Amino acid sequence: MKKTTTLLLFLILFSACDSTSAPPTPVTTDSATQPSTMLTEIPFAAGYGYESAWFELYFTNPNSSLSSQETGGIDAPLVEAINSAKLSVDVAIYSLSLNSIRNALLNAQDRGVQVRMVMESDNLGRTDPQIIKDAGIPILGDRREGLMHNKFVIIDKSEVWLGSMNLTDSGAYEDNNSMMRIRSVKISENFIKEFDEMYVEDKFGDNITAETPNPRVTIDGTPVDTYFSPDDGVQAILVDIINTAQESIYFMAFSFTADPIGEAVRKRAQDGVTVAGVMDDDQVASNIGTEFDAFRQAGLDVYRDGIAGQMHHKTIIIDENIVITGSYNFTNAAETRNDETLIIIITKRLQNYLLLNFRECMTKQNKAVTFYCPGRLFNLIVFYLISFQDLTRPMMKPQRKLVDRQSLLNAPGELGVEFSFAFQPIVDTQIREICSFEALIRGVRGESATSIMNQW
């Protein structure tokens, strides 16, 4: 269930939007195929993903039975991409301990591919970086107080992999993370410029001039904005975008201590915008100045996560159509000291998948919560999940009773059962059990919504 919800949230963040309040940027178009809203599922034993003509979107699945074996995860497609590299592989990573990635980099060098790396100095002494260095692959540490916190890989100067996932065993198999592959020469140029500033010019942190070649690239009609921190003043850009929210703000945050961003979120909530979020439990407990308490005091639907690993996403979804994601935690350190990456994508293609991602993380904060659907005018709903016909592509057969006039739809091939008037998926079709529950959803926009299920 977790994987589907996390994926849906991430896709919602990539929904359609014509404009934001972010500073205007030059438009560079990468031409590929005609735009399509259809995504193809990428199956994994311990993760899940979707692809279109120019991007792939991946999510970890810590709940998979294979995650404890550290196999079948979303490191596999990155390994495959590195194995296919013909010219170059540039890696900027905070930490690396995945043997699969280490071996792929070593094999690439053996094939004559140029492999270069920059890394957080505090993690250079670990086993895998040392094996890589001993094999002759150059790795440059940042050697300073701030963190080299980027998590991106550029392959053959034509595609970039980025997201919240460190290339570690825990990042791929224990934590909630996302990773995205973007096929675009223009966007790759942005990351090459950032990489060379660190690797070639030895400039880290605030010792950098903002010179992103293609700040906005439009691919098949989808605007993609690239930002780096501390170069680009990311915090002000985020505040500006949050201030444009009219309907909803959903977020998944490993660390959230930036007062300006938190204040902007609370102000929109006061104006009637639906706000909901999930934050990493350990970070909430340990961070001084966490925004969690202020969110709760404001009556917002913000919760601590409930998994053993980390809720490591750094994602905000605005009005179910603007996706903000990357390595950038919502903190002062990310804004002023750390080397970070953030992208903003505006598209209809990812809506349902990203919303599922978010709802999955929300449900994990409380075992009594089966699904999350805030700010909707619903009444009592009783329905039963009878069985699934096919474990690889399950379909629901709900029996339902509605107190109000809304009706549930069973949509074959969709990710969930939906309310016809709002297209709000409320049930994850990845459940592999016969089960039943009833949900009481209350409230209107701006009021909390709750669902209660019978334990199974």
CSV table of C-alpha atoms in Angstrom, one decimal:
chain,number,residue,atom,x,y,z
A,1,MET,CA,0.0,0.0,0.0
A,2,LYS,CA,2.8,2.3,0.9
A,3,LYS,CA,4.4,2.3,-2.5
A,4,THR,CA,1.2,3.2,-4.3
A,5,THR,CA,0.4,6.1,-2.1
A,6,THR,CA,3.8,7.5,-2.2
A,7,LEU,CA,3.9,7.3,-5.9
A,8,LEU,CA,0.5,9.0,-6.3
A,9,LEU,CA,1.5,12.0,-4.2
A,10,PHE,CA,4.6,12.5,-6.2
A,11,LEU,CA,2.6,12.4,-9.4
A,12,ILE,CA,0.1,15.0,-8.1
A,13,LEU,CA,3.0,17.3,-7.6
A,14,PHE,CA,3.7,17.1,-11.3
A,15,SER,CA,0.1,18.2,-12.3
A,16,ALA,CA,-0.9,21.0,-14.7
A,17,CYS,CA,-0.2,24.6,-13.9
A,18,ASP,CA,0.3,27.5,-16.3
A,19,SER,CA,2.2,29.8,-14.1
A,20,THR,CA,3.9,30.4,-10.7
A,21,SER,CA,5.2,33.4,-8.9
A,22,ALA,CA,8.8,32.3,-9.2
A,23,PRO,CA,11.1,34.7,-11.0
A,24,PRO,CA,10.8,34.4,-14.8
A,25,THR,CA,13.4,32.3,-16.4
A,26,PRO,CA,14.4,31.7,-20.0
A,27,VAL,CA,12.5,29.0,-21.7
A,28,THR,CA,14.6,26.3,-23.4
A,29,THR,CA,12.7,23.5,-25.2
A,30,ASP,CA,13.8,19.9,-25.5
A,31,SER,CA,11.8,18.3,-28.3
A,32,ALA,CA,10.9,14.7,-28.0
A,33,THR,CA,7.6,13.1,-28.7
A,34,GLN,CA,4.1,14.4,-28.5
A,35,PRO,CA,2.9,15.0,-24.9
A,36,SER,CA,1.1,12.1,-23.3
A,37,THR,CA,-0.5,11.8,-19.9
A,38,MET,CA,-0.1,8.0,-19.9
A,39,LEU,CA,2.8,6.5,-17.8
A,40,THR,CA,4.1,2.9,-18.1
A,41,GLU,CA,4.6,1.0,-14.9
A,42,ILE,CA,8.1,-0.2,-14.1
A,43,PRO,CA,7.8,-3.3,-11.9
A,44,PHE,CA,10.2,-3.9,-8.9
A,45,ALA,CA,10.4,-6.5,-6.2
A,46,ALA,CA,11.3,-3.9,-3.6
A,47,GLY,CA,10.2,-0.6,-5.1
A,48,TYR,CA,8.1,0.8,-7.9
A,49,GLY,CA,8.3,3.2,-10.7
A,50,TYR,CA,6.7,4.8,-13.8
A,51,GLU,CA,8.1,6.1,-17.0
A,52,SER,CA,7.2,8.4,-19.9
A,53,ALA,CA,9.1,9.5,-23.0
A,54,TRP,CA,11.5,11.8,-21.1
A,55,PHE,CA,11.4,10.8,-17.4
A,56,GLU,CA,11.3,7.9,-15.1
A,57,LEU,CA,10.0,8.2,-11.5
A,58,TYR,CA,11.0,5.7,-8.8
A,59,PHE,CA,10.0,5.1,-5.2
A,60,THR,CA,11.6,2.9,-2.5
A,61,ASN,CA,9.3,0.4,-0.7
A,62,PRO,CA,10.7,-0.3,2.8
A,63,ASN,CA,7.7,-2.5,3.5
A,64,SER,CA,8.6,-5.0,0.8
A,65,SER,CA,9.6,-8.5,2.1
A,66,LEU,CA,12.7,-8.2,-0.1
A,67,SER,CA,13.9,-4.9,1.4
A,68,SER,CA,15.5,-6.7,4.3
A,69,GLN,CA,17.5,-8.7,1.7
A,70,GLU,CA,18.6,-5.5,0.0
A,71,THR,CA,17.7,-6.8,-3.4
A,72,GLY,CA,15.2,-5.9,-6.1
A,73,GLY,CA,15.2,-2.2,-5.3
A,74,ILE,CA,15.3,1.0,-7.3
A,75,ASP,CA,19.1,1.1,-7.4
A,76,ALA,CA,18.8,-1.5,-10.2
A,77,PRO,CA,17.7,1.0,-13.0
A,78,LEU,CA,20.6,3.3,-12.0
A,79,VAL,CA,23.0,0.5,-12.2
A,80,GLU,CA,21.7,-0.4,-15.6
A,81,ALA,CA,22.1,3.2,-16.8
A,82,ILE,CA,25.7,3.3,-15.5
A,83,ASN,CA,26.4,0.0,-17.2
A,84,SER,CA,25.1,1.5,-20.5
A,85,ALA,CA,27.3,4.6,-20.2
A,86,LYS,CA,29.6,5.1,-23.2
A,87,LEU,CA,31.3,8.4,-22.5
A,88,SER,CA,31.0,9.7,-18.9
A,89,VAL,CA,29.5,9.3,-15.5
A,90,ASP,CA,29.6,12.2,-13.1
A,91,VAL,CA,28.4,11.6,-9.5
A,92,ALA,CA,27.7,14.1,-6.8
A,93,ILE,CA,26.6,12.2,-3.7
A,94,TYR,CA,26.4,12.7,0.0
A,95,SER,CA,27.0,9.1,0.9
A,96,LEU,CA,27.6,5.8,-0.9
A,97,SER,CA,27.5,2.2,0.4
A,98,LEU,CA,25.5,0.3,-2.3
A,99,ASN,CA,27.8,-2.4,-3.6
A,100,SER,CA,25.7,-2.4,-6.8
A,101,ILE,CA,26.5,1.2,-7.6
A,102,ARG,CA,30.1,0.8,-6.5
A,103,ASN,CA,30.6,-2.2,-8.9
A,104,ALA,CA,28.8,-0.4,-11.7
A,105,LEU,CA,31.2,2.6,-11.4
A,106,LEU,CA,34.2,0.3,-11.3
A,107,ASN,CA,33.0,-1.6,-14.4
A,108,ALA,CA,32.4,1.7,-16.2
A,109,GLN,CA,35.9,2.8,-15.6
A,110,ASP,CA,37.2,-0.6,-16.8
A,111,ARG,CA,35.3,0.0,-20.1
A,112,GLY,CA,37.1,3.3,-20.6
A,113,VAL,CA,34.2,5.5,-19.5
A,114,GLN,CA,35.3,8.7,-17.7
A,115,VAL,CA,34.1,8.5,-14.1
A,116,ARG,CA,34.3,11.5,-11.7
A,117,MET,CA,32.9,12.0,-8.2
A,118,VAL,CA,32.4,14.7,-5.6
A,119,MET,CA,31.3,13.7,-2.1
A,120,GLU,CA,30.8,14.9,1.4
A,121,SER,CA,34.2,14.7,3.0
A,122,ASP,CA,32.8,13.2,6.3
A,123,ASN,CA,31.8,10.1,4.3
A,124,LEU,CA,34.9,9.6,2.2
A,125,GLY,CA,36.6,7.3,4.6
A,126,ARG,CA,33.9,4.6,4.4
A,127,THR,CA,34.6,1.3,2.7
A,128,ASP,CA,33.0,1.8,-0.7
A,129,PRO,CA,34.4,5.2,-1.5
A,130,GLN,CA,37.9,3.9,-0.5
A,131,ILE,CA,37.5,0.9,-2.9
A,132,ILE,CA,36.5,3.3,-5.6
A,133,LYS,CA,39.5,5.6,-4.9
A,134,ASP,CA,41.9,2.7,-4.7
A,135,ALA,CA,40.7,1.7,-8.2
A,136,GLY,CA,41.8,5.0,-9.6
A,137,ILE,CA,38.4,6.8,-9.8
A,138,PRO,CA,38.9,10.4,-8.6
A,139,ILE,CA,36.7,11.5,-5.7
A,140,LEU,CA,36.9,15.1,-4.5
A,141,GLY,CA,35.6,15.9,-1.0
A,142,ASP,CA,34.2,19.3,0.0
A,143,ARG,CA,36.5,19.7,3.0
A,144,ARG,CA,34.4,22.3,4.8
A,145,GLU,CA,31.8,22.7,7.6
A,146,GLY,CA,28.8,22.7,5.3
A,147,LEU,CA,27.6,19.5,3.6
A,148,MET,CA,28.0,18.4,0.0
A,149,HIS,CA,24.4,17.1,0.2
A,150,ASN,CA,23.7,16.7,-3.5
A,151,LYS,CA,22.3,13.4,-4.8
A,152,PHE,CA,22.7,13.4,-8.6
A,153,VAL,CA,24.3,11.4,-11.4
A,154,ILE,CA,24.9,12.6,-14.9
A,155,ILE,CA,25.3,10.0,-17.6
A,156,ASP,CA,26.8,10.7,-21.0
A,157,LYS,CA,26.0,14.4,-20.6
A,158,SER,CA,22.4,13.6,-21.7
A,159,GLU,CA,20.5,12.4,-18.7
A,160,VAL,CA,20.5,13.2,-15.0
A,161,TRP,CA,19.3,11.1,-12.0
A,162,LEU,CA,18.3,13.1,-8.9
A,163,GLY,CA,16.1,13.0,-5.8
A,164,SER,CA,16.2,12.4,-2.1
A,165,MET,CA,17.9,9.0,-2.1
A,166,ASN,CA,21.5,8.6,-1.0
A,167,LEU,CA,23.3,5.8,-2.8
A,168,THR,CA,23.3,3.7,0.4
A,169,ASP,CA,21.7,0.4,1.6
A,170,SER,CA,19.4,2.3,4.0
A,171,GLY,CA,18.5,4.9,1.4
A,172,ALA,CA,17.4,2.3,-1.1
A,173,TYR,CA,15.8,-0.3,1.2
A,174,GLU,CA,15.0,1.2,4.6
A,175,ASP,CA,13.9,4.8,4.0
A,176,ASN,CA,11.1,6.4,2.1
A,177,ASN,CA,12.8,8.0,-0.9
A,178,SER,CA,12.3,9.0,-4.5
A,179,MET,CA,14.5,9.2,-7.5
A,180,MET,CA,13.9,10.6,-10.9
A,181,ARG,CA,15.6,10.1,-14.2
A,182,ILE,CA,15.3,13.0,-16.7
A,183,ARG,CA,16.4,12.6,-20.3
A,184,SER,CA,17.4,16.1,-21.4
A,185,VAL,CA,20.6,17.5,-22.7
A,186,LYS,CA,19.6,21.0,-21.6
A,187,ILE,CA,18.8,20.0,-18.1
A,188,SER,CA,22.0,17.8,-18.0
A,189,GLU,CA,23.9,21.0,-18.9
A,190,ASN,CA,22.7,22.6,-15.7
A,191,PHE,CA,24.0,19.8,-13.6
A,192,ILE,CA,27.3,19.6,-15.5
A,193,LYS,CA,27.8,23.2,-14.7
A,194,GLU,CA,27.1,22.6,-11.1
A,195,PHE,CA,29.3,19.5,-11.0
A,196,ASP,CA,32.3,21.3,-12.7
A,197,GLU,CA,32.1,24.2,-10.2
A,198,MET,CA,32.7,21.6,-7.5
A,199,TYR,CA,35.0,19.1,-9.2
A,200,VAL,CA,37.0,21.4,-11.5
A,201,GLU,CA,36.9,24.8,-9.8
A,202,ASP,CA,36.8,23.3,-6.2
A,203,LYS,CA,34.0,25.7,-5.2
A,204,PHE,CA,31.5,24.5,-2.7
A,205,GLY,CA,28.8,26.0,-0.6
A,206,ASP,CA,28.4,29.8,-0.9
A,207,ASN,CA,31.7,30.1,-2.8
A,208,ILE,CA,29.7,29.8,-6.1
A,209,THR,CA,28.1,32.2,-8.6
A,210,ALA,CA,24.6,31.4,-9.8
A,211,GLU,CA,25.2,30.6,-13.5
A,212,THR,CA,22.7,27.9,-14.4
A,213,PRO,CA,22.7,27.7,-18.2
A,214,ASN,CA,19.0,26.7,-18.7
A,215,PRO,CA,17.0,27.7,-15.5
A,216,ARG,CA,13.8,26.6,-17.2
A,217,VAL,CA,13.6,23.9,-19.8
A,218,THR,CA,10.2,22.9,-21.4
A,219,ILE,CA,10.0,19.2,-22.4
A,220,ASP,CA,7.0,18.1,-24.4
A,221,GLY,CA,5.1,21.1,-23.0
A,222,THR,CA,6.2,20.5,-19.4
A,223,PRO,CA,8.2,23.3,-17.7
A,224,VAL,CA,11.1,22.1,-15.5
A,225,ASP,CA,12.9,24.6,-13.4
A,226,THR,CA,16.4,23.8,-11.9
A,227,TYR,CA,17.8,25.4,-8.8
A,228,PHE,CA,20.9,24.9,-6.8
A,229,SER,CA,21.6,26.0,-3.3
A,230,PRO,CA,23.1,28.2,-1.8
A,231,ASP,CA,23.5,29.8,-5.3
A,232,ASP,CA,20.0,30.6,-6.2
A,233,GLY,CA,18.2,31.8,-3.1
A,234,VAL,CA,15.9,28.8,-3.1
A,235,GLN,CA,14.0,29.7,0.1
A,236,ALA,CA,12.6,32.9,-1.3
A,237,ILE,CA,11.5,31.0,-4.4
A,238,LEU,CA,9.7,28.4,-2.4
A,239,VAL,CA,7.9,31.0,-0.3
A,240,ASP,CA,6.8,32.8,-3.5
A,241,ILE,CA,5.4,29.6,-4.9
A,242,ILE,CA,3.7,28.6,-1.6
A,243,ASN,CA,2.1,32.0,-1.5
A,244,THR,CA,0.3,31.2,-4.8
A,245,ALA,CA,-1.4,28.1,-3.4
A,246,GLN,CA,-5.2,28.3,-3.9
A,247,GLU,CA,-6.4,24.8,-3.0
A,248,SER,CA,-3.9,22.6,-1.3
A,249,ILE,CA,-0.3,22.2,0.0
A,250,TYR,CA,0.9,18.7,0.7
A,251,PHE,CA,4.5,18.0,1.9
A,252,MET,CA,6.8,15.2,2.9
A,253,ALA,CA,9.8,16.5,4.8
A,254,PHE,CA,12.7,14.8,6.4
A,255,SER,CA,13.7,18.0,8.2
A,256,PHE,CA,11.6,21.2,8.3
A,257,THR,CA,13.1,24.1,10.4
A,258,ALA,CA,12.9,27.0,8.0
A,259,ASP,CA,10.6,29.6,9.6
A,260,PRO,CA,9.9,31.6,6.4
A,261,ILE,CA,8.7,28.5,4.6
A,262,GLY,CA,6.7,27.3,7.6
A,263,GLU,CA,5.1,30.7,8.1
A,264,ALA,CA,4.1,30.9,4.4
A,265,VAL,CA,2.4,27.5,4.7
A,266,ARG,CA,0.5,28.5,7.9
A,267,LYS,CA,-0.6,31.8,6.3
A,268,ARG,CA,-2.1,29.9,3.3
A,269,ALA,CA,-3.9,27.6,5.8
A,270,GLN,CA,-5.4,30.6,7.6
A,271,ASP,CA,-6.7,31.7,4.2
A,272,GLY,CA,-8.5,28.4,3.7
A,273,VAL,CA,-5.9,26.4,1.7
A,274,THR,CA,-5.9,22.7,2.7
A,275,VAL,CA,-2.5,21.8,4.3
A,276,ALA,CA,-1.3,18.3,5.2
A,277,GLY,CA,2.1,16.9,5.7
A,278,VAL,CA,4.2,14.1,7.2
A,279,MET,CA,7.6,14.6,8.8
A,280,ASP,CA,10.4,12.3,9.9
A,281,ASP,CA,9.8,11.2,13.5
A,282,ASP,CA,13.4,11.3,14.6
A,283,GLN,CA,14.0,14.7,13.1
A,284,VAL,CA,11.0,16.1,14.8
A,285,ALA,CA,12.2,14.8,18.1
A,286,SER,CA,15.8,16.0,17.7
A,287,ASN,CA,15.6,19.3,15.7
A,288,ILE,CA,15.7,22.6,17.5
A,289,GLY,CA,13.2,24.9,16.0
A,290,THR,CA,11.2,22.3,14.1
A,291,GLU,CA,8.1,23.6,12.4
A,292,PHE,CA,6.2,20.5,13.5
A,293,ASP,CA,5.0,22.1,16.7
A,294,ALA,CA,3.9,25.3,15.0
A,295,PHE,CA,2.0,23.3,12.4
A,296,ARG,CA,0.2,21.3,15.1
A,297,GLN,CA,-0.6,24.3,17.2
A,298,ALA,CA,-2.2,25.8,14.1
A,299,GLY,CA,-4.4,22.8,13.8
A,300,LEU,CA,-2.9,21.5,10.6
A,301,ASP,CA,-3.0,17.8,9.5
A,302,VAL,CA,0.8,17.3,10.0
A,303,TYR,CA,2.1,14.1,11.5
A,304,ARG,CA,5.2,12.2,12.3
A,305,ASP,CA,6.0,9.2,10.1
A,306,GLY,CA,5.5,5.7,11.4
A,307,ILE,CA,8.2,3.6,9.7
A,308,ALA,CA,11.4,2.2,11.2
A,309,GLY,CA,13.6,3.9,8.6
A,310,GLN,CA,13.6,7.6,7.7
A,311,MET,CA,10.9,9.5,6.0
A,312,HIS,CA,13.6,11.1,3.8
A,313,HIS,CA,11.6,12.9,1.1
A,314,LYS,CA,12.0,16.6,0.5
A,315,THR,CA,8.8,17.2,-1.5
A,316,ILE,CA,6.1,19.8,-1.6
A,317,ILE,CA,3.0,19.6,-3.8
A,318,ILE,CA,1.1,22.8,-4.6
A,319,ASP,CA,-2.5,22.7,-5.8
A,320,GLU,CA,-2.0,19.1,-6.9
A,321,ASN,CA,-0.1,20.4,-10.0
A,322,ILE,CA,3.3,21.8,-9.0
A,323,VAL,CA,5.9,19.4,-7.8
A,324,ILE,CA,8.9,20.5,-5.8
A,325,THR,CA,11.6,17.9,-5.0
A,326,GLY,CA,15.3,17.2,-4.7
A,327,SER,CA,18.0,17.0,-2.0
A,328,TYR,CA,17.0,20.4,-0.4
A,329,ASN,CA,15.7,20.0,3.1
A,330,PHE,CA,13.6,22.9,4.3
A,331,THR,CA,16.2,24.2,6.7
A,332,ASN,CA,18.6,27.2,7.1
A,333,ALA,CA,21.6,24.9,6.5
A,334,ALA,CA,20.2,23.8,3.1
A,335,GLU,CA,19.6,27.5,2.2
A,336,THR,CA,23.0,29.0,3.3
A,337,ARG,CA,25.7,26.3,3.7
A,338,ASN,CA,25.0,23.0,2.0
A,339,ASP,CA,25.3,22.1,-1.7
A,340,GLU,CA,21.8,21.1,-2.7
A,341,THR,CA,19.6,20.5,-5.7
A,342,LEU,CA,15.9,21.3,-6.2
A,343,ILE,CA,13.7,21.0,-9.3
A,344,ILE,CA,10.1,22.3,-9.8
A,345,ILE,CA,8.0,20.5,-12.4
A,346,ILE,CA,4.6,21.7,-13.7
A,347,THR,CA,2.7,18.9,-15.5
A,348,LYS,CA,-0.5,16.8,-15.6
A,349,ARG,CA,1.4,13.6,-16.1
A,350,LEU,CA,2.3,12.7,-12.5
A,351,GLN,CA,-0.8,13.7,-10.6
A,352,ASN,CA,-2.3,10.4,-9.5
A,353,TYR,CA,1.0,8.7,-8.8
A,354,LEU,CA,2.4,11.4,-6.5
A,355,LEU,CA,-0.8,11.7,-4.5
A,356,LEU,CA,-0.6,8.0,-3.8
A,357,ASN,CA,2.9,8.5,-2.5
A,358,PHE,CA,1.8,11.2,-0.1
A,359,ARG,CA,-1.2,9.3,1.2
A,360,GLU,CA,0.9,6.2,1.8
A,361,CYS,CA,3.3,8.2,4.0
A,362,MET,CA,0.3,9.8,5.7
A,363,THR,CA,-1.3,6.5,6.6
A,364,LYS,CA,2.0,5.3,8.1
A,365,GLN,CA,1.8,7.9,10.9
A,366,ASN,CA,-1.1,5.9,12.5
A,367,LYS,CA,-2.1,2.3,11.9
A,368,ALA,CA,-5.8,3.3,12.3
A,369,VAL,CA,-5.7,5.5,9.3
A,370,THR,CA,-6.3,3.7,6.1
A,371,PHE,CA,-6.4,6.6,3.7
A,372,TYR,CA,-6.2,10.3,3.8
A,373,CYS,CA,-8.5,12.7,2.0
A,374,PRO,CA,-8.5,16.1,3.6
A,375,GLY,CA,-10.9,19.0,3.1
A,376,ARG,CA,-13.7,17.1,1.4
A,377,LEU,CA,-17.4,17.2,2.0
A,378,PHE,CA,-18.0,13.5,2.5
A,379,ASN,CA,-20.3,11.5,4.8
A,380,LEU,CA,-20.3,7.9,6.1
A,381,ILE,CA,-19.0,5.4,3.6
A,382,VAL,CA,-19.1,1.6,4.1
A,383,PHE,CA,-17.5,-0.7,1.6
A,384,TYR,CA,-15.7,-4.0,1.4
A,385,LEU,CA,-12.7,-5.2,-0.5
A,386,ILE,CA,-13.7,-8.7,-1.5
A,387,SER,CA,-10.7,-10.0,-3.4
A,388,PHE,CA,-8.2,-9.3,-6.1
A,389,GLN,CA,-8.2,-11.2,-9.3
A,390,ASP,CA,-4.5,-10.8,-10.1
A,391,LEU,CA,-1.8,-10.2,-7.5
A,392,THR,CA,0.4,-8.5,-10.1
A,393,ARG,CA,-2.3,-6.1,-11.3
A,394,PRO,CA,-5.1,-6.2,-8.8
A,395,MET,CA,-8.6,-4.8,-9.4
A,396,MET,CA,-11.2,-3.9,-6.8
A,397,LYS,CA,-14.6,-5.3,-6.4
A,398,PRO,CA,-16.1,-3.1,-3.7
A,399,GLN,CA,-19.6,-3.5,-2.3
A,400,ARG,CA,-20.6,-0.1,-1.0
A,401,LYS,CA,-23.3,1.8,0.8
A,402,LEU,CA,-23.3,5.5,0.7
A,403,VAL,CA,-25.2,7.8,3.1
A,404,ASP,CA,-25.0,10.7,0.8
A,405,ARG,CA,-25.5,10.9,-3.0
A,406,GLN,CA,-21.9,10.5,-4.1
A,407,SER,CA,-21.0,7.2,-5.7
A,408,LEU,CA,-17.9,5.1,-5.7
A,409,LEU,CA,-16.4,4.1,-9.1
A,410,ASN,CA,-14.5,1.0,-9.8
A,411,ALA,CA,-12.1,2.1,-12.5
A,412,PRO,CA,-10.2,-0.9,-14.1
A,413,GLY,CA,-6.6,0.0,-14.7
A,414,GLU,CA,-6.7,3.0,-12.3
A,415,LEU,CA,-4.7,3.2,-9.1
A,416,GLY,CA,-7.7,3.4,-6.8
A,417,VAL,CA,-11.3,3.7,-6.2
A,418,GLU,CA,-12.4,7.2,-6.8
A,419,PHE,CA,-15.1,9.6,-6.0
A,420,SER,CA,-16.7,10.6,-9.3
A,421,PHE,CA,-17.1,14.2,-8.5
A,422,ALA,CA,-13.6,14.9,-7.2
A,423,PHE,CA,-11.5,12.1,-8.8
A,424,GLN,CA,-9.9,11.5,-5.4
A,425,PRO,CA,-8.4,8.0,-5.0
A,426,ILE,CA,-9.1,6.8,-1.5
A,427,VAL,CA,-8.2,3.2,-1.5
A,428,ASP,CA,-4.9,1.6,-2.5
A,429,THR,CA,-5.3,-1.2,-4.9
A,430,GLN,CA,-2.0,-2.8,-3.9
A,431,ILE,CA,-3.4,-4.4,-0.8
A,432,ARG,CA,-2.9,-8.1,-1.0
A,433,GLU,CA,-5.4,-9.3,1.5
A,434,ILE,CA,-9.1,-9.8,1.9
A,435,CYS,CA,-10.2,-7.0,4.2
A,436,SER,CA,-13.0,-4.7,5.2
A,437,PHE,CA,-13.2,-1.4,6.8
A,438,GLU,CA,-15.5,1.6,7.2
A,439,ALA,CA,-14.4,5.2,7.0
A,440,LEU,CA,-15.9,8.3,8.5
A,441,ILE,CA,-14.6,11.4,6.7
A,442,ARG,CA,-15.7,14.7,8.1
A,443,GLY,CA,-15.2,18.3,7.4
A,444,VAL,CA,-15.1,20.9,4.7
A,445,ARG,CA,-12.1,22.8,3.3
A,446,GLY,CA,-9.8,23.9,6.1
A,447,GLU,CA,-11.1,21.4,8.6
A,448,SER,CA,-9.4,18.1,9.6
A,449,ALA,CA,-10.4,14.9,7.9
A,450,THR,CA,-10.2,11.6,9.6
A,451,SER,CA,-10.6,8.0,8.5
A,452,ILE,CA,-11.0,5.1,10.9
A,453,MET,CA,-10.6,1.4,10.0
A,454,ASN,CA,-11.3,-1.9,11.7
A,455,GLN,CA,-8.0,-3.6,12.4
A,456,TRP,CA,-7.2,-6.5,10.1
